[in-house]
Amino acid sequence: MVGITERNLAMTVNLKRSRWVKRTESGRFTIETAAEKKREVLLCDTCGINSKCPVKQVMDKADSFVTLSVRHCEKYIPCIGFMPPIVGLTRQFNTLRVGKGWYERLKAGDTVALVNTKTSEIECYAEVVRLDHGQYRPMLEKHAPHNHTACERGPDMSSIEHVGNVMQRAHGHFLSENSTLTAIYLRRMENGLRVRTKEEAGAH
């Protein structure tokens, strides 16, 4: 319980914003809509180091009495999903993604987590080497030979045909010659990723 003192009484309160406060079904007070809370929590939920993050650990400990959320994070690690069977994630390779979203989201030098879409578990971490974006057919012809799935093509099948078939199976009628692709070139981090504590990072 919060003690009331003369010092407390000297604090100021934003009465205008106090009208935005609501009580949730669980009995907690909130100033955020359900949609806002869901959107903000997702930032941590989709981060590749959420289970190791010291900030997230503190948030989880405080969850019994306060709901904390993260709007921005400089340490955020994007996660890229890979459908099993997962092959070819060795050394340097590319993954092709439909649309421009990943092209706008990533930049060379970023660290990403590669996640098994079936188990939601992280397979490994990788560094973004470079990105390219363009129309479906030219992109397929340019980048299929270096795609991580190309290693499984048959002896009489070109990498372009094999990777094209893989993408068609994954996306169906959503993928056409009018689609655009983003090629993400990745270099696997063989030693994994270690999350430093605040003390190790030199913070005080």
Tab-separated table of C-alpha atoms in Angstrom:
chain	number	residue	atom	x	y	z
A	1	MET	CA	0.000	0.000	0.000
A	2	VAL	CA	1.219	3.524	-0.778
A	3	GLY	CA	1.673	5.691	2.299
A	4	ILE	CA	0.209	9.218	2.259
A	5	THR	CA	2.602	11.934	3.394
A	6	GLU	CA	2.834	15.694	3.038
A	7	ARG	CA	5.451	15.097	0.360
A	8	ASN	CA	2.951	12.984	-1.606
A	9	LEU	CA	0.391	15.760	-1.375
A	10	ALA	CA	2.770	18.151	-3.150
A	11	MET	CA	2.678	16.041	-6.347
A	12	THR	CA	0.727	17.178	-9.378
A	13	VAL	CA	-1.790	15.122	-11.343
A	14	ASN	CA	-2.898	15.430	-14.953
A	15	LEU	CA	-6.661	15.559	-14.435
A	16	LYS	CA	-7.385	15.724	-18.158
A	17	ARG	CA	-5.747	12.370	-18.743
A	18	SER	CA	-7.258	10.896	-15.612
A	19	ARG	CA	-10.560	10.790	-17.474
A	20	TRP	CA	-9.026	8.236	-19.831
A	21	VAL	CA	-8.428	5.730	-17.037
A	22	LYS	CA	-10.559	2.590	-17.094
A	23	ARG	CA	-10.813	-0.507	-14.953
A	24	THR	CA	-10.264	-3.785	-16.795
A	25	GLU	CA	-12.246	-6.965	-16.273
A	26	SER	CA	-9.413	-8.286	-14.117
A	27	GLY	CA	-9.778	-5.285	-11.797
A	28	ARG	CA	-6.669	-3.425	-12.880
A	29	PHE	CA	-6.593	0.228	-13.847
A	30	THR	CA	-5.341	1.109	-17.317
A	31	ILE	CA	-5.014	4.187	-19.483
A	32	GLU	CA	-4.548	2.163	-22.673
A	33	THR	CA	-7.151	0.618	-24.914
A	34	ALA	CA	-7.084	-3.142	-25.390
A	35	ALA	CA	-5.849	-2.658	-28.962
A	36	GLU	CA	-2.962	-0.445	-27.838
A	37	LYS	CA	-1.917	-2.880	-25.127
A	38	LYS	CA	-1.953	-5.798	-27.531
A	39	ARG	CA	0.043	-3.907	-30.150
A	40	GLU	CA	2.748	-2.845	-27.692
A	41	VAL	CA	3.163	-6.195	-25.970
A	42	LEU	CA	3.757	-7.792	-29.360
A	43	LEU	CA	7.089	-5.949	-29.671
A	44	CYS	CA	8.592	-8.083	-26.901
A	45	ASP	CA	6.712	-11.210	-27.918
A	46	THR	CA	8.261	-11.118	-31.405
A	47	CYS	CA	11.819	-10.345	-30.260
A	48	GLY	CA	14.547	-12.930	-30.785
A	49	ILE	CA	16.006	-12.450	-27.281
A	50	ASN	CA	12.822	-12.029	-25.243
A	51	SER	CA	13.505	-14.968	-22.909
A	52	LYS	CA	17.027	-13.698	-22.162
A	53	CYS	CA	16.320	-9.973	-22.022
A	54	PRO	CA	16.961	-8.473	-18.547
A	55	VAL	CA	14.322	-5.789	-19.142
A	56	LYS	CA	11.702	-8.411	-20.041
A	57	GLN	CA	12.632	-10.415	-16.934
A	58	VAL	CA	11.973	-7.386	-14.717
A	59	MET	CA	8.672	-6.785	-16.525
A	60	ASP	CA	7.621	-10.391	-15.952
A	61	LYS	CA	8.406	-10.136	-12.213
A	62	ALA	CA	6.286	-7.007	-11.923
A	63	ASP	CA	3.384	-8.540	-13.860
A	64	SER	CA	1.485	-9.496	-10.694
A	65	PHE	CA	0.762	-5.848	-9.867
A	66	VAL	CA	1.550	-3.701	-12.924
A	67	THR	CA	1.369	-4.144	-16.693
A	68	LEU	CA	4.471	-2.842	-18.420
A	69	SER	CA	4.920	-2.553	-22.156
A	70	VAL	CA	7.647	-1.473	-24.564
A	71	ARG	CA	7.033	1.097	-27.294
A	72	HIS	CA	10.559	1.243	-28.706
A	73	CYS	CA	13.675	-0.876	-28.195
A	74	GLU	CA	17.161	-0.404	-29.611
A	75	LYS	CA	18.054	-4.013	-28.699
A	76	TYR	CA	15.116	-5.576	-30.569
A	77	ILE	CA	16.057	-8.664	-32.623
A	78	PRO	CA	13.676	-9.351	-35.564
A	79	CYS	CA	12.579	-12.954	-36.119
A	80	ILE	CA	12.279	-14.568	-39.557
A	81	GLY	CA	10.221	-17.753	-39.806
A	82	PHE	CA	11.343	-20.867	-41.689
A	83	MET	CA	8.999	-23.757	-42.399
A	84	PRO	CA	10.399	-27.237	-41.685
A	85	PRO	CA	12.151	-29.157	-42.976
A	86	ILE	CA	14.704	-26.384	-42.542
A	87	VAL	CA	17.733	-26.788	-44.787
A	88	GLY	CA	20.685	-24.776	-45.999
A	89	LEU	CA	21.106	-22.460	-43.013
A	90	THR	CA	24.879	-22.739	-43.139
A	91	ARG	CA	27.468	-20.044	-43.683
A	92	GLN	CA	26.005	-17.518	-46.159
A	93	PHE	CA	22.673	-17.895	-47.969
A	94	ASN	CA	19.539	-15.996	-48.856
A	95	THR	CA	15.861	-16.322	-48.096
A	96	LEU	CA	13.221	-14.924	-50.448
A	97	ARG	CA	10.173	-13.181	-48.984
A	98	VAL	CA	7.073	-11.927	-50.791
A	99	GLY	CA	6.579	-8.150	-50.833
A	100	LYS	CA	8.689	-5.246	-49.616
A	101	GLY	CA	8.090	-5.498	-45.872
A	102	TRP	CA	11.404	-7.107	-44.953
A	103	TYR	CA	13.302	-4.836	-47.351
A	104	GLU	CA	12.020	-1.827	-45.428
A	105	ARG	CA	12.377	-3.478	-42.016
A	106	LEU	CA	16.007	-4.626	-42.179
A	107	LYS	CA	19.380	-3.202	-43.111
A	108	ALA	CA	22.850	-4.676	-43.591
A	109	GLY	CA	24.516	-5.407	-40.263
A	110	ASP	CA	21.299	-6.224	-38.396
A	111	THR	CA	21.107	-9.387	-36.301
A	112	VAL	CA	18.044	-11.596	-36.802
A	113	ALA	CA	16.748	-14.804	-35.226
A	114	LEU	CA	15.773	-17.661	-37.544
A	115	VAL	CA	12.701	-19.381	-36.116
A	116	ASN	CA	11.099	-22.750	-36.801
A	117	THR	CA	7.475	-21.907	-37.674
A	118	LYS	CA	6.229	-25.267	-36.388
A	119	THR	CA	7.834	-25.199	-32.945
A	120	SER	CA	8.320	-21.393	-32.614
A	121	GLU	CA	11.835	-22.191	-31.396
A	122	ILE	CA	14.921	-20.275	-32.518
A	123	GLU	CA	17.154	-22.378	-34.755
A	124	CYS	CA	20.054	-19.927	-34.886
A	125	TYR	CA	21.003	-16.281	-35.277
A	126	ALA	CA	22.345	-14.599	-38.396
A	127	GLU	CA	23.701	-11.267	-39.589
A	128	VAL	CA	22.042	-9.487	-42.501
A	129	VAL	CA	24.647	-9.125	-45.256
A	130	ARG	CA	22.600	-7.316	-47.895
A	131	LEU	CA	19.063	-6.964	-49.270
A	132	ASP	CA	17.502	-6.679	-52.693
A	133	HIS	CA	13.939	-6.070	-53.871
A	134	GLY	CA	12.267	-6.326	-57.253
A	135	GLN	CA	9.785	-8.096	-59.514
A	136	TYR	CA	9.153	-11.802	-59.010
A	137	ARG	CA	10.744	-13.361	-62.104
A	138	PRO	CA	13.956	-11.274	-62.287
A	139	MET	CA	14.473	-11.702	-58.547
A	140	LEU	CA	13.981	-15.470	-58.769
A	141	GLU	CA	16.479	-15.743	-61.620
A	142	LYS	CA	19.013	-13.581	-59.820
A	143	HIS	CA	18.816	-15.015	-56.319
A	144	ALA	CA	17.545	-18.622	-56.548
A	145	PRO	CA	21.041	-20.141	-56.961
A	146	HIS	CA	22.009	-18.829	-53.510
A	147	ASN	CA	18.704	-19.618	-51.768
A	148	HIS	CA	18.908	-21.905	-48.742
A	149	THR	CA	16.478	-24.414	-50.289
A	150	ALA	CA	18.459	-24.742	-53.556
A	151	CYS	CA	20.685	-27.403	-52.002
A	152	GLU	CA	17.749	-29.851	-52.154
A	153	ARG	CA	16.977	-29.526	-55.865
A	154	GLY	CA	16.981	-32.668	-57.969
A	155	PRO	CA	19.791	-33.435	-60.450
A	156	ASP	CA	17.637	-32.509	-63.435
A	157	MET	CA	16.059	-29.391	-61.925
A	158	SER	CA	17.434	-25.857	-62.014
A	159	SER	CA	17.652	-23.822	-58.828
A	160	ILE	CA	15.190	-21.330	-60.336
A	161	GLU	CA	12.599	-24.034	-60.955
A	162	HIS	CA	13.136	-25.656	-57.548
A	163	VAL	CA	12.965	-22.432	-55.509
A	164	GLY	CA	9.981	-21.270	-57.582
A	165	ASN	CA	8.144	-24.497	-56.741
A	166	VAL	CA	8.968	-24.121	-53.047
A	167	MET	CA	7.585	-20.591	-53.019
A	168	GLN	CA	4.445	-21.588	-54.905
A	169	ARG	CA	3.731	-24.341	-52.373
A	170	ALA	CA	4.243	-21.888	-49.518
A	171	HIS	CA	2.167	-19.003	-50.889
A	172	GLY	CA	-0.252	-20.549	-53.387
A	173	HIS	CA	-2.436	-18.163	-55.359
A	174	PHE	CA	-1.095	-15.179	-53.370
A	175	LEU	CA	2.090	-15.421	-55.444
A	176	SER	CA	2.081	-14.423	-59.127
A	177	GLU	CA	4.315	-12.948	-61.806
A	178	ASN	CA	3.102	-9.518	-60.656
A	179	SER	CA	4.387	-10.104	-57.114
A	180	THR	CA	7.581	-8.602	-55.780
A	181	LEU	CA	10.230	-10.390	-53.736
A	182	THR	CA	12.779	-9.367	-51.162
A	183	ALA	CA	16.052	-11.283	-51.035
A	184	ILE	CA	17.662	-11.295	-47.588
A	185	TYR	CA	21.273	-12.445	-47.620
A	186	LEU	CA	22.302	-13.834	-44.249
A	187	ARG	CA	25.494	-15.034	-42.604
A	188	ARG	CA	24.951	-17.535	-39.824
A	189	MET	CA	26.484	-16.609	-36.471
A	190	GLU	CA	28.271	-19.822	-35.543
A	191	ASN	CA	28.817	-18.841	-31.905
A	192	GLY	CA	25.191	-17.897	-31.368
A	193	LEU	CA	24.134	-14.707	-29.619
A	194	ARG	CA	24.912	-13.814	-26.039
A	195	VAL	CA	22.825	-11.203	-24.256
A	196	ARG	CA	25.016	-9.158	-21.914
A	197	THR	CA	23.798	-8.048	-18.517
A	198	LYS	CA	23.677	-4.363	-17.592
A	199	GLU	CA	26.903	-4.736	-15.600
A	200	GLU	CA	28.726	-6.484	-18.450
A	201	ALA	CA	27.648	-3.775	-20.865
A	202	GLY	CA	29.211	-1.165	-18.591
A	203	ALA	CA	25.966	0.494	-17.529
A	204	HIS	CA	25.522	1.898	-14.055
